[in-house]
mmCIF file of C-alpha atoms in Angstrom:
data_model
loop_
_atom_site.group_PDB
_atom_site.id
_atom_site.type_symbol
_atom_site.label_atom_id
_atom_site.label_comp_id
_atom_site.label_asym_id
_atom_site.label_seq_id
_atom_site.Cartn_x
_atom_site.Cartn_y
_atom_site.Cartn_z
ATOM 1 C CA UNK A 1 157.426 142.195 71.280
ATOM 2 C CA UNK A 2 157.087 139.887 74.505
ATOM 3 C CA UNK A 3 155.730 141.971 77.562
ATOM 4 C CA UNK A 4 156.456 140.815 81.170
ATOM 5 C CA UNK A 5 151.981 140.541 81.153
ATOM 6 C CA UNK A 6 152.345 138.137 78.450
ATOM 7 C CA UNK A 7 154.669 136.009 80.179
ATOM 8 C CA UNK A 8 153.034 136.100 83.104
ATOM 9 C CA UNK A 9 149.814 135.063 81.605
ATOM 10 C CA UNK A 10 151.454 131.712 79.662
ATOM 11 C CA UNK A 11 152.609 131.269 83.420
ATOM 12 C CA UNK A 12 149.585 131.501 84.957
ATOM 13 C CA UNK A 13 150.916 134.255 87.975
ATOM 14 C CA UNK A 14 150.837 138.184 88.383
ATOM 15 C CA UNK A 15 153.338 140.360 86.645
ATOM 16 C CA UNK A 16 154.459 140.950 90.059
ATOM 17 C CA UNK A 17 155.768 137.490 90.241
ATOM 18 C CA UNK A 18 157.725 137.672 86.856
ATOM 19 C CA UNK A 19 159.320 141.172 87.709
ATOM 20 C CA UNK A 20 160.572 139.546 91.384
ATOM 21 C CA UNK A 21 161.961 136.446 89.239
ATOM 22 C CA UNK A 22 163.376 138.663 86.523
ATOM 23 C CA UNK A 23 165.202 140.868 89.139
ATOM 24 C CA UNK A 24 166.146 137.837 91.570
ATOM 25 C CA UNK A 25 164.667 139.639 94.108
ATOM 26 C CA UNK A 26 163.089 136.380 95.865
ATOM 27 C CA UNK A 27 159.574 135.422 97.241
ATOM 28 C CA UNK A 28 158.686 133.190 94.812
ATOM 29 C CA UNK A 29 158.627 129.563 95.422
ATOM 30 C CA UNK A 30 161.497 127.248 93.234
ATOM 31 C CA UNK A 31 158.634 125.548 91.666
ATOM 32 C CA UNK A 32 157.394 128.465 89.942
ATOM 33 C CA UNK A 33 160.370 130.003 89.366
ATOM 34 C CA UNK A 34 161.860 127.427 87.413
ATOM 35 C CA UNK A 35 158.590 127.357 85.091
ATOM 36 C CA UNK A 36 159.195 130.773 84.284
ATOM 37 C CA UNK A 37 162.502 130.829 83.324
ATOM 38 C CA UNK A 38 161.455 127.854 81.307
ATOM 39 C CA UNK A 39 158.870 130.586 79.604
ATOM 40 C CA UNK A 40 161.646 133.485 79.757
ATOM 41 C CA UNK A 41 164.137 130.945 77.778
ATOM 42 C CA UNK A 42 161.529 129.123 75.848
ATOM 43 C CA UNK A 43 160.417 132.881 74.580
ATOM 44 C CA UNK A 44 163.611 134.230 73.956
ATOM 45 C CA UNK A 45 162.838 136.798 76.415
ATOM 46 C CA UNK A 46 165.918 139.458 77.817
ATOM 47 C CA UNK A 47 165.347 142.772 79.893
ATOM 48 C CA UNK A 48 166.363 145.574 77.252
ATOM 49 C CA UNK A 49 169.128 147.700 78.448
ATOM 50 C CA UNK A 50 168.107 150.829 76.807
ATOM 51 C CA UNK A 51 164.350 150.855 77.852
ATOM 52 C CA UNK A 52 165.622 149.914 81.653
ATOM 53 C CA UNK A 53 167.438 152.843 81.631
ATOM 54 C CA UNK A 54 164.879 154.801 80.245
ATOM 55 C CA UNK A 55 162.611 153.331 82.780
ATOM 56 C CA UNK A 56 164.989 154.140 85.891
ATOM 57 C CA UNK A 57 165.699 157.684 84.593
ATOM 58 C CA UNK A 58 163.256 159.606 87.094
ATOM 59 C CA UNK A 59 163.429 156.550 89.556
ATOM 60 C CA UNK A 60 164.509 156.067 92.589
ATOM 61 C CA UNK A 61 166.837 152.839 94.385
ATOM 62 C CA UNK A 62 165.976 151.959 97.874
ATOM 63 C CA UNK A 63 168.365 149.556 99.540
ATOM 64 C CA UNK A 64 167.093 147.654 102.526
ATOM 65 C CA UNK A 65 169.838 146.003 104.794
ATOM 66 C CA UNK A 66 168.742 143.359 107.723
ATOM 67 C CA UNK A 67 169.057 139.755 108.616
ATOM 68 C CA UNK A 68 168.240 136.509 106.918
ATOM 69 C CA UNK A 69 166.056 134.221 108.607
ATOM 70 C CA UNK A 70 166.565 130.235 108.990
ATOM 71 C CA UNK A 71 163.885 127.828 110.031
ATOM 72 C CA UNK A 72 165.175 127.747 114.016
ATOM 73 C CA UNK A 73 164.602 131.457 113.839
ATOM 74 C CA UNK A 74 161.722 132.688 111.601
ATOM 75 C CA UNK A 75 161.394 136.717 112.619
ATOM 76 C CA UNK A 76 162.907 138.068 109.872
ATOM 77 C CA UNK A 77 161.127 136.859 107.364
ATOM 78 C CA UNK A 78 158.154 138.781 108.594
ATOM 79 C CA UNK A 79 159.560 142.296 107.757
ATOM 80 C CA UNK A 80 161.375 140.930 104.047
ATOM 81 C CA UNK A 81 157.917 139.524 103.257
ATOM 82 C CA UNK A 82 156.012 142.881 103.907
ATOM 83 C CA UNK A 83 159.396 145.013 102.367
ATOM 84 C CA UNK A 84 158.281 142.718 99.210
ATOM 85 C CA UNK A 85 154.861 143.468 99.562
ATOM 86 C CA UNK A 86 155.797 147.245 98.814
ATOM 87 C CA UNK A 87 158.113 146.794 96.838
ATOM 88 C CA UNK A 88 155.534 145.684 94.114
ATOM 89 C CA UNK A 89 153.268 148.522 94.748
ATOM 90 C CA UNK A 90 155.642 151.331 94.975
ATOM 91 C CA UNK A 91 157.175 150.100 91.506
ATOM 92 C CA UNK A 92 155.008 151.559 89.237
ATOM 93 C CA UNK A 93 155.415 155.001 90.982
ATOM 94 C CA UNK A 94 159.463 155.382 90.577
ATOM 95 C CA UNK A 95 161.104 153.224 93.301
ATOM 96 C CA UNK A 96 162.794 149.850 93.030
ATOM 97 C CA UNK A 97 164.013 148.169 96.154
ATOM 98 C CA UNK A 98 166.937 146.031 96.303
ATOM 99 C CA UNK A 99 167.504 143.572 99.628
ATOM 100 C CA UNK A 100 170.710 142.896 101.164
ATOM 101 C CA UNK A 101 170.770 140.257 104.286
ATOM 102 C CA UNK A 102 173.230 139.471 106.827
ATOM 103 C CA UNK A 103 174.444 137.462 109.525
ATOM 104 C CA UNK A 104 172.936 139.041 112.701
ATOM 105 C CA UNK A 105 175.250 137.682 114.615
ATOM 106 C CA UNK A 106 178.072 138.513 112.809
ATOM 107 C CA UNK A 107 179.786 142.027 112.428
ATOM 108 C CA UNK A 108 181.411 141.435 109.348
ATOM 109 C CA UNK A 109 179.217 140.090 107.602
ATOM 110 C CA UNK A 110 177.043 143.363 108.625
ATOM 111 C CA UNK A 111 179.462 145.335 107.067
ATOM 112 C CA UNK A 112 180.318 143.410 104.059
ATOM 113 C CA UNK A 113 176.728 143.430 102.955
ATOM 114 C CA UNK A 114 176.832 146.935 103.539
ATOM 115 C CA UNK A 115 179.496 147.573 101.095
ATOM 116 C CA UNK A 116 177.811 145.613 98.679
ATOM 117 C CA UNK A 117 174.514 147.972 99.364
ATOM 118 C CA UNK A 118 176.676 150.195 98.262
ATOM 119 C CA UNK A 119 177.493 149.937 94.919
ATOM 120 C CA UNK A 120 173.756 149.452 93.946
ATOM 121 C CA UNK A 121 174.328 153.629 94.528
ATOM 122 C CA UNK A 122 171.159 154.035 96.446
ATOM 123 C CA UNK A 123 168.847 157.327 97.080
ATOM 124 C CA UNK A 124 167.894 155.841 100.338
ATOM 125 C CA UNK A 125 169.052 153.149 102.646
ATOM 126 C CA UNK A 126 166.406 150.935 105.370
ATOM 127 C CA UNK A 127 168.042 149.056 107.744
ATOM 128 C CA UNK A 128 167.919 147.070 111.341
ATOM 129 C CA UNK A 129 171.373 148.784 113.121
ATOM 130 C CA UNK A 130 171.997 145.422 114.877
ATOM 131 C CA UNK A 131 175.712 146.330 115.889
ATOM 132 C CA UNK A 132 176.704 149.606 117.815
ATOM 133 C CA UNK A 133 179.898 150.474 116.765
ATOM 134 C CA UNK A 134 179.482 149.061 113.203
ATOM 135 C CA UNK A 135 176.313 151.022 112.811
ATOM 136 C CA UNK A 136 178.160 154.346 113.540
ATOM 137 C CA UNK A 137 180.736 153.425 110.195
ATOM 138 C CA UNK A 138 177.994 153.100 108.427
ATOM 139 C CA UNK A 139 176.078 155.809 109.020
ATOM 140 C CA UNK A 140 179.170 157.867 109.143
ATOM 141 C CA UNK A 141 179.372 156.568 105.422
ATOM 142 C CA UNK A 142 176.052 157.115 104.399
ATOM 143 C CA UNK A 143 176.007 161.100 106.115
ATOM 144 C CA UNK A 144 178.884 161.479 103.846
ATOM 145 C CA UNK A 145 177.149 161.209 100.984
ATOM 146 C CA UNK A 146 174.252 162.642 101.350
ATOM 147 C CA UNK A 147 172.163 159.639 101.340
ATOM 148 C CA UNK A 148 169.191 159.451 103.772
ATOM 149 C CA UNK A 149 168.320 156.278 106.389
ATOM 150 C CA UNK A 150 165.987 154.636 108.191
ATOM 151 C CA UNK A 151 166.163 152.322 111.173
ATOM 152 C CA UNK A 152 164.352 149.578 110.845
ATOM 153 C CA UNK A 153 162.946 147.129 114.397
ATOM 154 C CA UNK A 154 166.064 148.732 116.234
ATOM 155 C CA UNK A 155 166.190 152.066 117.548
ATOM 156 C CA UNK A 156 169.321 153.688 118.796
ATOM 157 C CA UNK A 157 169.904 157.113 120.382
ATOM 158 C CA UNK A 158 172.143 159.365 118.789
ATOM 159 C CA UNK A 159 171.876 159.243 114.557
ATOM 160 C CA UNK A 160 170.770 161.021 112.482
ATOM 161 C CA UNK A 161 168.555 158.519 111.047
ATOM 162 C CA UNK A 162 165.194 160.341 109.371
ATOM 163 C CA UNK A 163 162.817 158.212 111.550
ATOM 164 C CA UNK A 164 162.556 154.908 113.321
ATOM 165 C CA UNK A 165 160.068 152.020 112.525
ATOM 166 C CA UNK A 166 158.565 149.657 114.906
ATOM 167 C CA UNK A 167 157.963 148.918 118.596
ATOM 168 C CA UNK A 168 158.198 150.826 121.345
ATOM 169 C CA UNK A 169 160.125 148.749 123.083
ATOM 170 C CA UNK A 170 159.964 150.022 126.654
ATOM 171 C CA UNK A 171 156.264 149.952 127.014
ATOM 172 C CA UNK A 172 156.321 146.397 125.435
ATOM 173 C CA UNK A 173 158.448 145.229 127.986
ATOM 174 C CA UNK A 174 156.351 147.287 130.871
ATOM 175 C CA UNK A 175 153.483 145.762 129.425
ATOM 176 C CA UNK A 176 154.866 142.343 129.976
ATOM 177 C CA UNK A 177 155.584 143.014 133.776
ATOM 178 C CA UNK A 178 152.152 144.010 134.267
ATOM 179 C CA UNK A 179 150.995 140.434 132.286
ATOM 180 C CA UNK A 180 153.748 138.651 134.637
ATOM 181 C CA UNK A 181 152.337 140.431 138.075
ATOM 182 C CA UNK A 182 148.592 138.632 137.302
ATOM 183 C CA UNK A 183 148.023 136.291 139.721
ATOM 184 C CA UNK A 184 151.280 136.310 140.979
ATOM 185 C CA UNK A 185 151.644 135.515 144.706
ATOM 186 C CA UNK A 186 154.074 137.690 146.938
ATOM 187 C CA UNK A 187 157.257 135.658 147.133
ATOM 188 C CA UNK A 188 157.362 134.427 143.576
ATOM 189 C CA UNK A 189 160.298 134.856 141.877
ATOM 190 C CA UNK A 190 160.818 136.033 138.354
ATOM 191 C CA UNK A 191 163.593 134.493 136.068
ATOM 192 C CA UNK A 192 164.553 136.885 132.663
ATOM 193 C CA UNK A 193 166.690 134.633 130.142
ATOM 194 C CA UNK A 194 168.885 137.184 128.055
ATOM 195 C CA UNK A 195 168.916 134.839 124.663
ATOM 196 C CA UNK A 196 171.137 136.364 122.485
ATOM 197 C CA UNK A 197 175.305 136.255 122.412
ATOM 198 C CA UNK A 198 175.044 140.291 121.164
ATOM 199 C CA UNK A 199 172.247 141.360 123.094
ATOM 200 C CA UNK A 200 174.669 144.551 124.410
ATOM 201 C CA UNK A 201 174.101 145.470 120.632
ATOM 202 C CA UNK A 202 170.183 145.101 120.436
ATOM 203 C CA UNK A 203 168.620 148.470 122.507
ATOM 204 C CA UNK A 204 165.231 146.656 121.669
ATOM 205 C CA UNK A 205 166.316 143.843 123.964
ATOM 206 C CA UNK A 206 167.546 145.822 126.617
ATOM 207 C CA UNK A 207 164.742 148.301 126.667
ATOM 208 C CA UNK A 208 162.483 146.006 127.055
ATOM 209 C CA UNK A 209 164.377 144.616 130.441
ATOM 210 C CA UNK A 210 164.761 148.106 131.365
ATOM 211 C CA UNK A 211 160.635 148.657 131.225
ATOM 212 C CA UNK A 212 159.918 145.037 132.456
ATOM 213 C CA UNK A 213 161.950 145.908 135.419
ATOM 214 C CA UNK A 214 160.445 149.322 135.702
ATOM 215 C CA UNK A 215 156.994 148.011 135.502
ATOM 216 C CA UNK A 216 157.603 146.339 139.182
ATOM 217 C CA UNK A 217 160.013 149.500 140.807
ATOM 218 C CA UNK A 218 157.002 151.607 140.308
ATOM 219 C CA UNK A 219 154.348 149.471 141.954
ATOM 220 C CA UNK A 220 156.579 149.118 144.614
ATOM 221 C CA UNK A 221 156.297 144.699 144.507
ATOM 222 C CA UNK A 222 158.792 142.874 146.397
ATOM 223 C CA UNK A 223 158.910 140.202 143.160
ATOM 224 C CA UNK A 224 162.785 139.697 142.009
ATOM 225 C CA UNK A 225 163.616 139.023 139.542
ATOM 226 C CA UNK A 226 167.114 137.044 138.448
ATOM 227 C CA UNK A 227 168.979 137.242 134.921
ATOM 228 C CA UNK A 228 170.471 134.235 133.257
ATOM 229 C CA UNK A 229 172.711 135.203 129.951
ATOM 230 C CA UNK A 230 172.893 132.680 127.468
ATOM 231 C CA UNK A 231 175.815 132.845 124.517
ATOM 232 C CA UNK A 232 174.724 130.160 122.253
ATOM 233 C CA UNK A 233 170.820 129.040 121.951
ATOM 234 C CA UNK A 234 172.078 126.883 119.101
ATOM 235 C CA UNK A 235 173.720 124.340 121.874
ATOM 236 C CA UNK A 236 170.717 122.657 123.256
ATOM 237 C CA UNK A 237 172.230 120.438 125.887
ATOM 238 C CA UNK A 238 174.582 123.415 127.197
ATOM 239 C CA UNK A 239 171.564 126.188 127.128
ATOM 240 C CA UNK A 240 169.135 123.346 129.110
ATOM 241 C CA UNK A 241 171.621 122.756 131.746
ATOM 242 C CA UNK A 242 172.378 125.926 132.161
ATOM 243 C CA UNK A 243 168.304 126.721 132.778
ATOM 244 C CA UNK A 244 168.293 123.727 135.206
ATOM 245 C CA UNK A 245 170.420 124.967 137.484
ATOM 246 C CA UNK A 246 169.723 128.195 137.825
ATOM 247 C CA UNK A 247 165.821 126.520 137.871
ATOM 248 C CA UNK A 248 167.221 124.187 140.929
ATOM 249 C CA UNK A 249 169.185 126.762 143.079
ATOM 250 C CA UNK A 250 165.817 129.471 142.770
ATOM 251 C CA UNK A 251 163.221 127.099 143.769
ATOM 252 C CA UNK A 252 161.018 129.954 144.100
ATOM 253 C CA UNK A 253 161.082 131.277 140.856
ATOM 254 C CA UNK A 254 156.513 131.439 138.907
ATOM 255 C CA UNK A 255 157.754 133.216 136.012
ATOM 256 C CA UNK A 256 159.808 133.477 133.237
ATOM 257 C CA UNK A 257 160.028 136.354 130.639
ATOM 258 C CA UNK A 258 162.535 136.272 127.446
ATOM 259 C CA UNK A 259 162.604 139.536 125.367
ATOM 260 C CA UNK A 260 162.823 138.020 122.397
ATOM 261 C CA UNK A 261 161.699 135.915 119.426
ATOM 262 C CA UNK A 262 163.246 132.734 120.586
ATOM 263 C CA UNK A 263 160.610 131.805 123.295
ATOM 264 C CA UNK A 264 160.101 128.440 121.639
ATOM 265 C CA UNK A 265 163.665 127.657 122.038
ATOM 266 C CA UNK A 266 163.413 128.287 126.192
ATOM 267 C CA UNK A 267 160.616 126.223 126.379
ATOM 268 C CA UNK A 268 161.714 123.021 124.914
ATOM 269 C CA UNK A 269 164.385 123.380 126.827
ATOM 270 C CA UNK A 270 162.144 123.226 129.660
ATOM 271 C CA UNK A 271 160.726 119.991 128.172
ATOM 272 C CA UNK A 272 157.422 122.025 128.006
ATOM 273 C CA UNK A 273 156.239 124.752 130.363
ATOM 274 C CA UNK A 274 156.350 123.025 133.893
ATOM 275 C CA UNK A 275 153.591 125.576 135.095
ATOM 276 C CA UNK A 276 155.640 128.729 134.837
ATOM 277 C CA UNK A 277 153.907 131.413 133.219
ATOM 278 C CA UNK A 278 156.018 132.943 130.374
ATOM 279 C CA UNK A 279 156.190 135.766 128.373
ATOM 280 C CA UNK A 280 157.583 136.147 125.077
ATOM 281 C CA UNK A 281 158.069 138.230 122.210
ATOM 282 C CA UNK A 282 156.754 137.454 118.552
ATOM 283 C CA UNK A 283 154.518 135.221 117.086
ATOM 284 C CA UNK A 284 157.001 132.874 114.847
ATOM 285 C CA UNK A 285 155.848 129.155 113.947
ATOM 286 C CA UNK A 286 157.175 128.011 116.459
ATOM 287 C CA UNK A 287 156.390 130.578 119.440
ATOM 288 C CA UNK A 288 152.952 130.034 118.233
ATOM 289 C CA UNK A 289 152.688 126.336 118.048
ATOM 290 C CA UNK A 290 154.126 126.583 122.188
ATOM 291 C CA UNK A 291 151.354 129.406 122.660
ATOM 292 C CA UNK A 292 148.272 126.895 121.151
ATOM 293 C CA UNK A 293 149.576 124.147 123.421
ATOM 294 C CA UNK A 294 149.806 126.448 126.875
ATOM 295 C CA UNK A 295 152.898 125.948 126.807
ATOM 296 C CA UNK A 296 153.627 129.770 126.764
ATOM 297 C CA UNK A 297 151.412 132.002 128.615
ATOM 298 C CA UNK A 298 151.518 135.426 126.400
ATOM 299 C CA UNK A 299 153.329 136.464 123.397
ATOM 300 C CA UNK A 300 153.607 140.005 122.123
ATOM 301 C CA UNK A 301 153.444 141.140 119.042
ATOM 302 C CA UNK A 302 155.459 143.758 117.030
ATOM 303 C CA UNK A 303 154.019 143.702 114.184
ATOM 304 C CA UNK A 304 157.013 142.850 111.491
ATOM 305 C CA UNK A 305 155.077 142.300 108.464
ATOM 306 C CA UNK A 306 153.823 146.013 109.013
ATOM 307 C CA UNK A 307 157.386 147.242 109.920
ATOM 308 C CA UNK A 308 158.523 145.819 107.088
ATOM 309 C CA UNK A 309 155.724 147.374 104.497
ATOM 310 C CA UNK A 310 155.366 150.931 106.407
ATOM 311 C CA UNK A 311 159.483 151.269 105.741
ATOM 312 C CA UNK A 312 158.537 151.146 102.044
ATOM 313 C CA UNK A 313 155.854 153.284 102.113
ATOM 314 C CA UNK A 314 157.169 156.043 104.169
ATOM 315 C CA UNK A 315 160.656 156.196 102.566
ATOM 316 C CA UNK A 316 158.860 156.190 99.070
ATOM 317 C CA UNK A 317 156.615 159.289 100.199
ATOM 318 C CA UNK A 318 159.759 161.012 101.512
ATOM 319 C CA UNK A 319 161.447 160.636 98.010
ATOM 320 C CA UNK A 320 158.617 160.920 96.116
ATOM 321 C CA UNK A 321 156.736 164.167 97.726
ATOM 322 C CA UNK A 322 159.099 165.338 100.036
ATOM 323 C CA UNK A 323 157.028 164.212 103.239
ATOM 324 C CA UNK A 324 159.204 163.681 106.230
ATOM 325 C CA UNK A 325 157.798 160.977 108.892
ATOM 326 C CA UNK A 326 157.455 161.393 112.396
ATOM 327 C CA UNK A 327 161.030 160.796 114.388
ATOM 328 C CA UNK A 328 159.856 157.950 115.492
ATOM 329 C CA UNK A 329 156.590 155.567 114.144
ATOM 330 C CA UNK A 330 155.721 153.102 116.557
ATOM 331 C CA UNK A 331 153.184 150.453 115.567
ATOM 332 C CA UNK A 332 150.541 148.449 117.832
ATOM 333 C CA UNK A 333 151.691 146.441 120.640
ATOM 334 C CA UNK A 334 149.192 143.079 120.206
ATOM 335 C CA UNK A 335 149.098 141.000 122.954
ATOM 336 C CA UNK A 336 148.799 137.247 122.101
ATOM 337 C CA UNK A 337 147.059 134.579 123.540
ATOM 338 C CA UNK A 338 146.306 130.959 122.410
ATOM 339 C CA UNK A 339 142.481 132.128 121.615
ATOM 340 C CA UNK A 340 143.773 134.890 119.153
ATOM 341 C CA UNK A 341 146.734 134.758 118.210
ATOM 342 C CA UNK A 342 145.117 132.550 114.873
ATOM 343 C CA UNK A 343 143.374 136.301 113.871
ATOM 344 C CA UNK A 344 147.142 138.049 113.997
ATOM 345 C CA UNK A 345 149.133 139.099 110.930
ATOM 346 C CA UNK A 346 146.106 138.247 108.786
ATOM 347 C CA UNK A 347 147.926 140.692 105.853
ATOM 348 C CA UNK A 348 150.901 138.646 105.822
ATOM 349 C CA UNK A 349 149.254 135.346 105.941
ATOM 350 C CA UNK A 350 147.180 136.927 102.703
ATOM 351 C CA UNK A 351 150.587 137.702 100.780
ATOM 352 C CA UNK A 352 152.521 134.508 101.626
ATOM 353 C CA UNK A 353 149.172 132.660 100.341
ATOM 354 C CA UNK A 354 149.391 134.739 97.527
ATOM 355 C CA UNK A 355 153.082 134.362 96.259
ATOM 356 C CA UNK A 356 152.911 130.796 96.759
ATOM 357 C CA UNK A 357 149.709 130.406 94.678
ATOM 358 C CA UNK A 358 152.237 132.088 92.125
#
């Protein structure tokens, strides 16, 4: 009989690799997947029905629900490639994961891939609650039958969700006023770009506003600062004339801080930094490719990769041994400069080199 080890030996890649091919489950490069299907087909090789359901009799299904990445916006792939990094391990001891994705800025789409989520039957749903009153069907839904949930990046008040993963927000954000207020003379102004057309929706944006802001109210500065919303990043000329003028009727303004992962986007806008200091969130390609180049001052780090494997890890222990998480499980807030910032994320950088050696 043909194991999943012997194809993955004739393949040359770990039985990790096979299994994510065999399941469609991704992270595995087109390349390599097409040689082992070659293998699969060449073999004759089909997943028994009988001994999978053998195999998932004492097992458990985790479904994880957040948003797809794209190459203009590169943050999600973080947490899916350190959800797949669990997934393998936690495998062998009785959980398989299954990954939705949606449109993040798209209710529907939210919802739809919810309902698909669904009928996988889970024990245990992981998810980012990206839209308010979406996020309440849902977990209305979920409550209803009895199924367990974890927020995932985004943490909202008010659910019942058994714990939150990721950043504490607030203190991010009051850590970036205190990086702004360095070297800052008296006068300056400070200008806080709101990036996102649902950012009502995303606490993690707003709470990091609210503990910029509070960062300066209690060290009594007489900085202000001045917020410019922007609908649609993905219109270039429209999102750098709308920076220009606010830019040209603030002359006074040193600083700029944007609470999320599209720093990069602001910037080139900007035609390059123009000697304000910035602030940003996340270290994507391209946030990090601005950072090397001075372009942006700080970045800071919430640690997706981790967000994504720690979700894994501490829904599998709940499941598995009955071990209920903290209410809330905040990981390190890394602040990022140009001389550093090449030492960050070193686990994920070890996976991705993995899988695509694979």
């Amino acid at each position: 009989m043909i194991r999943i080890k012997d194809i993955a030996k004739e393949a040359n890649v770990s039985e990790g690799t096979v299994d994510r091919v065999l399941h469609n489950r991704g992270g595995v490069s087109s390349k390599t997947e097409a040689k082992i299907r070659k293998i699969l087909e060449r073999r004759n090789y089909s997943i028994n029905p009988v001994a999978s359901a053998l195999a998932m009799k004492n097992k458990y299904n985790v479904a994880v629900l957040i948003p797809e990445y794209e190459d203009t916006d590169l943050f999600w792939k973080s947490p899916y490639l350190g959800i797949l990094k669990a997934s393998d391990e936690v495998k062998n001891i009785g959980i398989h994961v299954n990954y939705f994705k949606f449109n993040q800025y798209d209710p529907a789409s939210y919802l739809k891939s919810f309902e698909a989520l669904l009928e996988t039957e889970p024990a245990a749903v992981i998810f980012a609650p990206m839209f308010l009153n979406e996020t309440k069907k849902i977990t209305t839904q979920l409550e209803a039958i009895s199924i367990p949930y974890m927020f995932l990046n985004i943490d909202i008040e008010g659910f019942n969700n058994l714990t939150y993963i990721g950043q504490d927000s607030y203190t991010s954000g009051y850590i970036a006023g205190k990086l702004m207020l360095l070297g800052m003379e008296k006068d300056s102004k400070i200008l806080i770009i709101q990036s996102r057309e649902h950012a009502g929706d995303n606490t993690a944006i707003s709470k990091r506003i609210q503990g910029f802001n509070s960062f300066f109210k209690d060290n009594h500065t007489e900085i202000e600062s001045i917020t410019l919303k922007i609908e649609d990043l993905n219109n270039t000329s429209k999102t750098e004339q709308n920076i220009k003028d606010c830019l040209a009727s603030n002359d006074s303004i040193s600083g700029i801080f944007i609470p999320s992962s599209r720093t990069a986007v602001i910037v080139d806008c900007l035609n390059g930094n123009n000697g304000f200091k910035i602030i940003g969130f996340d270290n994507t390609p391209q946030n990090v490719e601005r950072l090397k180049h001075d372009d942006i001052s700080f970045l800071i780090s919430q640690k997706p990769f981790e967000q994504g494997y720690e979700s894994i890890r501490l829904m599998s222990d709940y499941l598995l041994k009955s071990k209920v998480p903290n209410d809330k499980v905040y990981l390190p807030i890394d602040i990022l400069i140009k001389e550093n910032v090449v030492y960050n994320d070193m686990n994920q950088l070890m996976f991705e080199n993995a899988i695509s050696e694979d």
